[in-house]
mmCIF file of C-alpha atoms in Angstrom:
data_model
loop_
_atom_site.group_PDB
_atom_site.id
_atom_site.type_symbol
_atom_site.label_atom_id
_atom_site.label_comp_id
_atom_site.label_asym_id
_atom_site.label_seq_id
_atom_site.Cartn_x
_atom_site.Cartn_y
_atom_site.Cartn_z
ATOM 1 C CA THR A 2 138.872 52.087 160.663
ATOM 2 C CA ARG A 3 142.282 53.951 160.456
ATOM 3 C CA ASN A 4 141.553 55.865 163.713
ATOM 4 C CA VAL A 5 140.524 52.655 165.742
ATOM 5 C CA SER A 6 143.634 50.789 164.437
ATOM 6 C CA GLY A 7 145.798 53.812 165.125
ATOM 7 C CA TRP A 8 144.307 53.968 168.658
ATOM 8 C CA ASN A 9 144.771 50.430 169.432
ATOM 9 C CA GLY A 10 148.237 50.275 167.823
ATOM 10 C CA ALA A 11 149.612 53.408 169.753
ATOM 11 C CA GLN A 12 148.342 52.089 173.029
ATOM 12 C CA GLU A 13 149.660 48.587 172.516
ATOM 13 C CA MET A 14 153.028 50.053 171.650
ATOM 14 C CA LEU A 15 153.264 52.826 174.306
ATOM 15 C CA LEU A 16 151.315 51.191 177.346
ATOM 16 C CA ASN A 17 151.382 47.563 176.417
ATOM 17 C CA GLU A 18 147.636 47.518 176.897
ATOM 18 C CA ILE A 19 144.589 48.908 175.226
ATOM 19 C CA MET A 20 142.312 51.143 177.132
ATOM 20 C CA THR A 21 138.656 51.855 175.991
ATOM 21 C CA PRO A 22 137.583 55.487 175.190
ATOM 22 C CA ASP A 23 135.435 55.268 178.383
ATOM 23 C CA GLU A 24 138.394 54.387 180.539
ATOM 24 C CA VAL A 25 140.499 57.245 179.012
ATOM 25 C CA VAL A 26 137.603 59.726 179.558
ATOM 26 C CA ALA A 27 137.424 58.522 183.177
ATOM 27 C CA MET A 28 141.058 59.283 183.710
ATOM 28 C CA ILE A 29 140.779 62.737 182.265
ATOM 29 C CA GLU A 30 137.813 63.538 184.556
ATOM 30 C CA ARG A 31 139.831 62.371 187.636
ATOM 31 C CA VAL A 32 142.282 65.225 186.994
ATOM 32 C CA THR A 33 141.744 68.110 189.561
ATOM 33 C CA PRO A 34 142.639 71.670 189.805
ATOM 34 C CA ASP A 35 145.334 70.823 192.300
ATOM 35 C CA ASP A 36 146.886 68.406 189.812
ATOM 36 C CA LEU A 37 146.939 71.139 187.070
ATOM 37 C CA THR A 38 148.638 73.551 189.527
ATOM 38 C CA ARG A 39 151.195 71.026 190.565
ATOM 39 C CA VAL A 40 152.148 70.146 187.013
ATOM 40 C CA ALA A 41 152.172 73.906 185.791
ATOM 41 C CA SER A 42 154.501 74.791 188.776
ATOM 42 C CA GLU A 43 156.815 72.150 187.617
ATOM 43 C CA ILE A 44 156.839 73.269 183.921
ATOM 44 C CA PHE A 45 156.703 77.186 184.339
ATOM 45 C CA VAL A 46 159.701 78.080 186.246
ATOM 46 C CA LYS A 47 160.087 82.016 186.360
ATOM 47 C CA ASP A 48 163.926 82.079 186.051
ATOM 48 C CA LYS A 49 163.553 79.779 182.840
ATOM 49 C CA LEU A 50 160.988 81.545 180.785
ATOM 50 C CA ASN A 51 161.627 82.726 177.217
ATOM 51 C CA LEU A 52 159.747 84.586 174.661
ATOM 52 C CA ALA A 53 160.223 84.464 170.892
ATOM 53 C CA ILE A 54 158.290 87.205 168.771
ATOM 54 C CA VAL A 55 158.128 87.048 164.961
ATOM 55 C CA GLY A 56 157.247 90.103 163.163
ATOM 56 C CA ASN A 57 157.342 93.849 163.371
ATOM 57 C CA THR A 58 157.733 95.071 166.945
ATOM 58 C CA ARG A 59 158.619 98.408 168.510
ATOM 59 C CA GLY A 60 160.732 97.317 171.387
ATOM 60 C CA GLN A 61 160.675 95.188 174.293
ATOM 61 C CA LYS A 62 158.986 97.107 176.858
ATOM 62 C CA ARG A 63 155.392 95.903 176.233
ATOM 63 C CA PHE A 64 156.401 92.180 175.997
ATOM 64 C CA LYS A 65 158.382 92.003 179.297
ATOM 65 C CA SER A 66 155.212 91.651 181.404
ATOM 66 C CA LEU A 67 154.562 88.508 179.516
ATOM 67 C CA LEU A 68 157.623 86.953 181.198
ATOM 68 C CA THR A 69 156.595 87.606 184.806
ATOM 69 C CA LEU A 70 154.457 84.927 186.530
ATOM 70 C CA GLN A 71 151.416 86.112 188.565
ATOM 71 C CA GLY A 72 150.592 84.501 191.874
#
């Protein structure tokens, strides 16, 4: 009951409509690899990459490759 009411309430507040789970699944299934590539290229901009490491490390060298985009 809590999950159903949370689902309905969140959709009503954010979308002003309530979609069925089947409608949401259909929307997700329409996402294409090209859609993912387009959004990723907008989010992951090479000159704006950052990396935070918590814990023991022995220098930066081995982590620098994580900040370069391939492709």
